mmCIF file of C-alpha atoms and ligand atoms in Angstrom:
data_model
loop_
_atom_site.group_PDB
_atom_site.id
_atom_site.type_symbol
_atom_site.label_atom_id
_atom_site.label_comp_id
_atom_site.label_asym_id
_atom_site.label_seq_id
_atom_site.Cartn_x
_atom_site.Cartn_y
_atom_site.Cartn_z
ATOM 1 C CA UNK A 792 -18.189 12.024 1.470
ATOM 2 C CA UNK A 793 -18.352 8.957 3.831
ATOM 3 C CA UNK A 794 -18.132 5.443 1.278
ATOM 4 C CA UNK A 795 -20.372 2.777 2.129
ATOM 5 C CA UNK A 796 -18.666 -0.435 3.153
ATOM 6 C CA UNK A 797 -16.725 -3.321 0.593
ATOM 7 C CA UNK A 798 -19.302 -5.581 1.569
ATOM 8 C CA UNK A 799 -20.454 -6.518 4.913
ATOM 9 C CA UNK A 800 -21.383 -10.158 6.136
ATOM 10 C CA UNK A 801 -19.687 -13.331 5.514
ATOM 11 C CA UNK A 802 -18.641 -13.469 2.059
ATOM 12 C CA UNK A 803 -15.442 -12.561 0.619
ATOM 13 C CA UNK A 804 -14.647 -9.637 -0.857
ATOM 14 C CA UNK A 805 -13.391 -10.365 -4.677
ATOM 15 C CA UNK A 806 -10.505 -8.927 -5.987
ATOM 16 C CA UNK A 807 -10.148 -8.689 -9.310
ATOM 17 C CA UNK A 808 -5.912 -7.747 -9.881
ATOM 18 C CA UNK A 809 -5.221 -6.100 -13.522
ATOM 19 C CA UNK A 810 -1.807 -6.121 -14.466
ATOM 20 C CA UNK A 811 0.701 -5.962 -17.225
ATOM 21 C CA UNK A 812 4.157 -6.753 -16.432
ATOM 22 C CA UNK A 813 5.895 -9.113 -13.506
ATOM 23 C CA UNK A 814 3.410 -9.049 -11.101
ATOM 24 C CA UNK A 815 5.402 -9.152 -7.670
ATOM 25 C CA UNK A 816 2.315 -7.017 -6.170
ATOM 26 C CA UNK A 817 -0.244 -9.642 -7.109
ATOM 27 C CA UNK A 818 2.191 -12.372 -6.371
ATOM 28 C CA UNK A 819 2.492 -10.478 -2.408
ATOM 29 C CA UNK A 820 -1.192 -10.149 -2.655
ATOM 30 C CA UNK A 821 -1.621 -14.056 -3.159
ATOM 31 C CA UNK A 822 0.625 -14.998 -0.759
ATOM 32 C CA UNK A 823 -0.693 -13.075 2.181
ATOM 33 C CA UNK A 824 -4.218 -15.012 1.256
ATOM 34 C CA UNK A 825 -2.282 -18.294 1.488
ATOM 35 C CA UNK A 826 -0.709 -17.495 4.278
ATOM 36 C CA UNK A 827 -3.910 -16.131 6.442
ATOM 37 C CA UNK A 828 -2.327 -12.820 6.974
ATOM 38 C CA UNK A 829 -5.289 -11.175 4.768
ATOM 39 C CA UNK A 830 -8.855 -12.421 5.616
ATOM 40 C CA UNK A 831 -12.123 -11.948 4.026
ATOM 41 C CA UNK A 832 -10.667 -11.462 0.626
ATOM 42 C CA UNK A 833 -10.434 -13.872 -2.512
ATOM 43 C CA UNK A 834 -8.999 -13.556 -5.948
ATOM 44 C CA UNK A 835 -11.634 -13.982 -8.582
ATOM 45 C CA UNK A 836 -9.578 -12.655 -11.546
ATOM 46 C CA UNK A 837 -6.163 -11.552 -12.614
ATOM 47 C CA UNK A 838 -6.853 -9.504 -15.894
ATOM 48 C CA UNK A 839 -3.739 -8.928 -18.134
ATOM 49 C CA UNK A 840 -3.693 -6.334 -20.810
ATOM 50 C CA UNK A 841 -0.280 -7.904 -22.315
ATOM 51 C CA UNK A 842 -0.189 -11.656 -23.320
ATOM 52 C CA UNK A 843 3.309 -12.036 -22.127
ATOM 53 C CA UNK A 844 3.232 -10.478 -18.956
ATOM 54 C CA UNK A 845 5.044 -12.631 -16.348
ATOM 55 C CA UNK A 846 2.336 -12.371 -14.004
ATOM 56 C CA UNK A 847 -0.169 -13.846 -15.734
ATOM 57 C CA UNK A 848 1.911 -16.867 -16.216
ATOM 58 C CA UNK A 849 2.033 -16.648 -12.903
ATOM 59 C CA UNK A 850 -1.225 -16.647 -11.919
ATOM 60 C CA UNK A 851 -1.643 -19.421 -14.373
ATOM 61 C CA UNK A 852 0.661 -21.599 -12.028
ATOM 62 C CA UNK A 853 -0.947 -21.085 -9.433
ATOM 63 C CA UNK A 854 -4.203 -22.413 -10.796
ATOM 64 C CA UNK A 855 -6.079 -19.091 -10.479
ATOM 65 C CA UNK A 856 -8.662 -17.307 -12.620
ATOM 66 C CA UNK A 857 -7.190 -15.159 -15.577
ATOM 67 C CA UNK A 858 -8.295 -13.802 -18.493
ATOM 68 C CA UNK A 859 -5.987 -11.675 -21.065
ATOM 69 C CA UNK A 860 -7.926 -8.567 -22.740
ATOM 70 C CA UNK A 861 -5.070 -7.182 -25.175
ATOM 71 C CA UNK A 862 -5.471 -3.420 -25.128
ATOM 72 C CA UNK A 863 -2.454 -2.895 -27.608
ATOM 73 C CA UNK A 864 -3.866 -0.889 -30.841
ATOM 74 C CA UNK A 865 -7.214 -0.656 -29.248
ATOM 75 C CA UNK A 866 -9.309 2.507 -28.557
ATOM 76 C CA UNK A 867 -9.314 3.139 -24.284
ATOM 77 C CA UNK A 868 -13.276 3.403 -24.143
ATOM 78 C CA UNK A 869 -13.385 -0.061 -26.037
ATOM 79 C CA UNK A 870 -10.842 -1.699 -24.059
ATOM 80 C CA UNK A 871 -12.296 -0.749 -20.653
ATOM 81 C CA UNK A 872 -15.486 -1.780 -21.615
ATOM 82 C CA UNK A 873 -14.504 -5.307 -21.901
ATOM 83 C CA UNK A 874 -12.377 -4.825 -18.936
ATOM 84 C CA UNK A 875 -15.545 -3.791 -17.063
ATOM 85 C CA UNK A 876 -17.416 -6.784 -18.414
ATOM 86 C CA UNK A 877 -14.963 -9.343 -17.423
ATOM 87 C CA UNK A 878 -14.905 -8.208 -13.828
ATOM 88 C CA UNK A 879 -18.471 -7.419 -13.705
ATOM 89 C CA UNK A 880 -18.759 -11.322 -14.528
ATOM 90 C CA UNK A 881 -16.447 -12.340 -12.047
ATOM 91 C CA UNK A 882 -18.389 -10.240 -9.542
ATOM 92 C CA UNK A 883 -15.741 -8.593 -8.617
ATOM 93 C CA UNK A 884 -16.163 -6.070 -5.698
ATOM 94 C CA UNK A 885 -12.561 -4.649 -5.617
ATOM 95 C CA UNK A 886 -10.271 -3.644 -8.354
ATOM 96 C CA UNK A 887 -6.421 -3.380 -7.449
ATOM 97 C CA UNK A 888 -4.405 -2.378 -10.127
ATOM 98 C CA UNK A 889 -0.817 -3.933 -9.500
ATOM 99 C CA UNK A 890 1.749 -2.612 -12.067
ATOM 100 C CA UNK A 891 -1.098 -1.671 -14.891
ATOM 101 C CA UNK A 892 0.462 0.789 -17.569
ATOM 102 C CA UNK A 893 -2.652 1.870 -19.087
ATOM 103 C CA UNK A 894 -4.731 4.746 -17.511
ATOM 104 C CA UNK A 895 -8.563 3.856 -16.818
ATOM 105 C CA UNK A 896 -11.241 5.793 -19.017
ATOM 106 C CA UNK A 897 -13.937 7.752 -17.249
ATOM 107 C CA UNK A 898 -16.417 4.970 -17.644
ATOM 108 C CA UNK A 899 -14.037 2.213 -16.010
ATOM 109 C CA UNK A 900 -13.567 4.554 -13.198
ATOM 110 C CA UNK A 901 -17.434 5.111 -12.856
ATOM 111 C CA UNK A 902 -18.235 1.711 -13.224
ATOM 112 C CA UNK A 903 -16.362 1.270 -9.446
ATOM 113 C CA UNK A 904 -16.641 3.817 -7.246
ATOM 114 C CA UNK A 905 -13.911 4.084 -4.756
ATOM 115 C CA UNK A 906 -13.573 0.339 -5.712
ATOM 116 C CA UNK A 907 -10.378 0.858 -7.711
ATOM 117 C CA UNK A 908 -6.620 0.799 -5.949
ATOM 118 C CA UNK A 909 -3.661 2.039 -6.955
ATOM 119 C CA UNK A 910 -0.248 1.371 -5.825
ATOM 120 C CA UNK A 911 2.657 3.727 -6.647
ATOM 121 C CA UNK A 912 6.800 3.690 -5.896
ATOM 122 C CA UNK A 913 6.717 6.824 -3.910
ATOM 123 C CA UNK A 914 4.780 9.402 -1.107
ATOM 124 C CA UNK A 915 2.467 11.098 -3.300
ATOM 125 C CA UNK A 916 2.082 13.681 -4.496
ATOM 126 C CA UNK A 917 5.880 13.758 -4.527
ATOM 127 C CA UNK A 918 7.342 11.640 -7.808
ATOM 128 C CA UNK A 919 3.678 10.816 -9.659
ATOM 129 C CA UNK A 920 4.454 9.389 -13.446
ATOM 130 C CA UNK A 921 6.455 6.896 -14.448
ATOM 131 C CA UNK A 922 10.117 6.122 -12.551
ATOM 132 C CA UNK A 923 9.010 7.680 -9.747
ATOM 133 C CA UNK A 924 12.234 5.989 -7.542
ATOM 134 C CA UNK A 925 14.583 7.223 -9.752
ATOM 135 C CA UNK A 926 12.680 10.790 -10.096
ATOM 136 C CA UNK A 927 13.120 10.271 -5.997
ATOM 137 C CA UNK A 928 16.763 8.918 -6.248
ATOM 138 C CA UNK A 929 18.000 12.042 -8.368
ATOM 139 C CA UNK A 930 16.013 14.536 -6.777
ATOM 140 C CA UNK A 931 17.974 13.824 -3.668
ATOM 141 C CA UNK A 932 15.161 13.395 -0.827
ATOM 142 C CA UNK A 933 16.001 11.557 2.373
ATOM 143 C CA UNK A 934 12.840 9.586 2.647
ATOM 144 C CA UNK A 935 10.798 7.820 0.126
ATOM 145 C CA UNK A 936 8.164 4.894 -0.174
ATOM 146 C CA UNK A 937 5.306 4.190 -1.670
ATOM 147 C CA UNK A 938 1.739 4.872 -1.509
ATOM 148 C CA UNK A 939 -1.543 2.715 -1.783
ATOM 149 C CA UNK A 940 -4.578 5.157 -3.141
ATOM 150 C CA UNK A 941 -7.995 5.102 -4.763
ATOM 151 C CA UNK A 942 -8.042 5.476 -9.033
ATOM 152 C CA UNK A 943 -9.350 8.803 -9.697
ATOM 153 C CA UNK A 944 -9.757 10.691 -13.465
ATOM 154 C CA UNK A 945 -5.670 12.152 -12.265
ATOM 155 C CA UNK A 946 -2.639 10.031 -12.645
ATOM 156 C CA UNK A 947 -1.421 8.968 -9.061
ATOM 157 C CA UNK A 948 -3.966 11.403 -7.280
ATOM 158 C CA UNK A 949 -6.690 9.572 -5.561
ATOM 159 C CA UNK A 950 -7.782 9.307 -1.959
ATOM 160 C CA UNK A 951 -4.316 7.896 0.141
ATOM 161 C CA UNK A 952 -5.067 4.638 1.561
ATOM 162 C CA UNK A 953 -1.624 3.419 3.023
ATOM 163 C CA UNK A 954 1.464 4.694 3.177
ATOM 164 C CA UNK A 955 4.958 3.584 4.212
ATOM 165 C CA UNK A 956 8.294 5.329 3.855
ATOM 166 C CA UNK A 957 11.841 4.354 4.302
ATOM 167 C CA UNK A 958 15.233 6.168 4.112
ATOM 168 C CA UNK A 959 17.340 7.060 1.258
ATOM 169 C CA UNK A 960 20.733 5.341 2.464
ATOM 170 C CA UNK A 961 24.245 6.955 1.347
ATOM 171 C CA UNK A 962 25.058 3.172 0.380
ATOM 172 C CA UNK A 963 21.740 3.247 -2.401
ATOM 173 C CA UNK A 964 21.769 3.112 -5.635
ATOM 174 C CA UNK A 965 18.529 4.319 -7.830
ATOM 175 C CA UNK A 966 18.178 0.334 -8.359
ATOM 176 C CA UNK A 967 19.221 -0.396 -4.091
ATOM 177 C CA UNK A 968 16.316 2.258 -3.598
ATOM 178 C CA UNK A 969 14.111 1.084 -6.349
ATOM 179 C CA UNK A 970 14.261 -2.797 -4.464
ATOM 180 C CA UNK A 971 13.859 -1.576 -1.104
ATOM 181 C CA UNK A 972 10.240 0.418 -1.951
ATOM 182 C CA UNK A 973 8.819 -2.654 -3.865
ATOM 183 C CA UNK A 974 9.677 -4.701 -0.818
ATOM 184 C CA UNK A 975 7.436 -2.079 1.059
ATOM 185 C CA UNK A 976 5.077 -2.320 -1.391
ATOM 186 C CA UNK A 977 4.263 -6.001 -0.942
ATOM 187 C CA UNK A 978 3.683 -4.881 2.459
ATOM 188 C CA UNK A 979 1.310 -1.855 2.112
ATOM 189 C CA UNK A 980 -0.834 -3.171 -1.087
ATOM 190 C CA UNK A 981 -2.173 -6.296 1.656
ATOM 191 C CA UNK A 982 -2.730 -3.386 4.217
ATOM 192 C CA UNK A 983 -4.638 -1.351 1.953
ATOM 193 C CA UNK A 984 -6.897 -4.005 1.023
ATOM 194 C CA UNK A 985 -7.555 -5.117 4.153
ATOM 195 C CA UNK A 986 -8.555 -1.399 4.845
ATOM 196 C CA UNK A 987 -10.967 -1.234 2.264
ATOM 197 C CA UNK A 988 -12.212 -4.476 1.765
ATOM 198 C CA UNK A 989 -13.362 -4.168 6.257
ATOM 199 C CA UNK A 990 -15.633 -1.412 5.387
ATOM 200 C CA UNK A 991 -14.747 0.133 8.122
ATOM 201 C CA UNK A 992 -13.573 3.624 6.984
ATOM 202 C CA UNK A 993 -15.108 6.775 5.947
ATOM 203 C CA UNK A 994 -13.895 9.624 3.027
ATOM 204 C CA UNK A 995 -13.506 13.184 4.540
ATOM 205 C CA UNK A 996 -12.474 15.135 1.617
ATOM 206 C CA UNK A 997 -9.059 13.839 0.645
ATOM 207 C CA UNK A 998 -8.568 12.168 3.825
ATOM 208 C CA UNK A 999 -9.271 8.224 4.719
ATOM 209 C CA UNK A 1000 -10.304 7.436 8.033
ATOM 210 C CA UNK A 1001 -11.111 4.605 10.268
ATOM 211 C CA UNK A 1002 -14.706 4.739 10.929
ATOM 212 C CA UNK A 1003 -16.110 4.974 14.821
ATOM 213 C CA UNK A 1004 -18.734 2.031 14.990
HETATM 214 C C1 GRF B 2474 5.402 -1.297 -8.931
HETATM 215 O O1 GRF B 2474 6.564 -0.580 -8.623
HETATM 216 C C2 GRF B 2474 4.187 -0.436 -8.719
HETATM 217 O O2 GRF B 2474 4.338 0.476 -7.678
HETATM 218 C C3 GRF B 2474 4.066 0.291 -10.032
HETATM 219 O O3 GRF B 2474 4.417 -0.673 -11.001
HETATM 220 C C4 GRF B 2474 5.297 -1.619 -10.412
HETATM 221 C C5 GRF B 2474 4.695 -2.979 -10.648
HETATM 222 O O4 GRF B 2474 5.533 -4.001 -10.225
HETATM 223 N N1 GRF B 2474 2.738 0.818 -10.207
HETATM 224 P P1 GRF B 2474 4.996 -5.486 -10.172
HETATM 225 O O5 GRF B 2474 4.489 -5.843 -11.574
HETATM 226 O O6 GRF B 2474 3.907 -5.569 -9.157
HETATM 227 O O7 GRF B 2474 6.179 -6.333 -9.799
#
């Protein structure tokens, strides 16, 4: 399956970050805009599912978009439908979930085609779930990181966009380890999206390439 490009031309492509807790990936994600280390991109939304989530206070402060959809004692097909409107409105092109605890319904993931990314605290398809450094930290394994992929209808399964490892020191901790991946993280969720959001790649079976112009 070859994916057709983000968007071509001269317009940004528009993120639109869901999240639910601190929101360190968005907060990476922002900065590398500011800084001009990721071009052709723009935040049109930050969509929290939890009113309290640090992030979207956050996001608040820095005088972006956000909108709060409260999924909490809501059914997932309902939720996700307003989820889809409110990024549909903000014409979003790209979805990157950063830290969202709620798995996507079949309809959410329809409604973006290979537009949804993922970020996860190991080398999948080692450690999927939740605690996946501390499933890596007690397991024993030398190397660990974390992995940028497309949503798909499996939990931390889709189509690996970036990856990026780093030892398992002596010296760590499940909490040393658990710091050192997120720092990677901020990294590799920029590097992803720049990835994606040039077009420029194609989808042979599981595997993402760069695409020969
Ligand atoms: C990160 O470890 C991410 O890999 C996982 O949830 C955590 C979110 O952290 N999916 P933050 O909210 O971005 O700080």
């Amino acid at each position: 399956m070859s994916a057709a490009p983000a968007k071509a031309g001269r317009d940004p492509v528009r993120l639109g970050i869901l999240l639910s807790g601190r929101g360190s990936n968005f907060l990476a994600i922002a900065e590398s805009i500011r800084a001009g280390r990721l071009k052709g991109v723009e935040i049109a939304v930050v969509v929290s599912n939890v009113a309290e989530a640090d992030g979207l206070a956050k996001a608040q402060e820095l005088g972006l978009t956000s909108e709060v959809l409260v999924s909490k004692g809501r059914k997932r097909q309902e939720h996700d439908a307003d989820a889809i409107a409110c990024l549909r409105a903000h014409r979003v092109d790209l979805v990157c979930l950063a830290g969202y605890m709620r798995l996507l319904s079949p309809e959410f993931l329809a409604a973006f085609p290979n537009r949804i990314l993922n970020i996860h605290p190991s080398l999948l398809p080692a450690f999927p779930g939740l605690e996946a450094q501390e499933q890596a930290f007690e397991y024993g394994v030398k190397v660990t990181g974390c992995t940028v992929h497309f949503a798909d209808e499996h939990l931390d399964h889709g189509v690996i966009v970036v990856q990026r490892a780093i030892p398992v020191l002596e010296s760590d901790d499940a909490h040393s380890l658990a710091e050192r991946i997120l720092a990677e993280e901020h990294i590799a969720y920029s590097e992803a999206i720049a990835r994606v959001a040039s077009g420029e790649y194609e989808i042979r079976g599981r595997r993402f390439v760069k695409r020969i112009l």
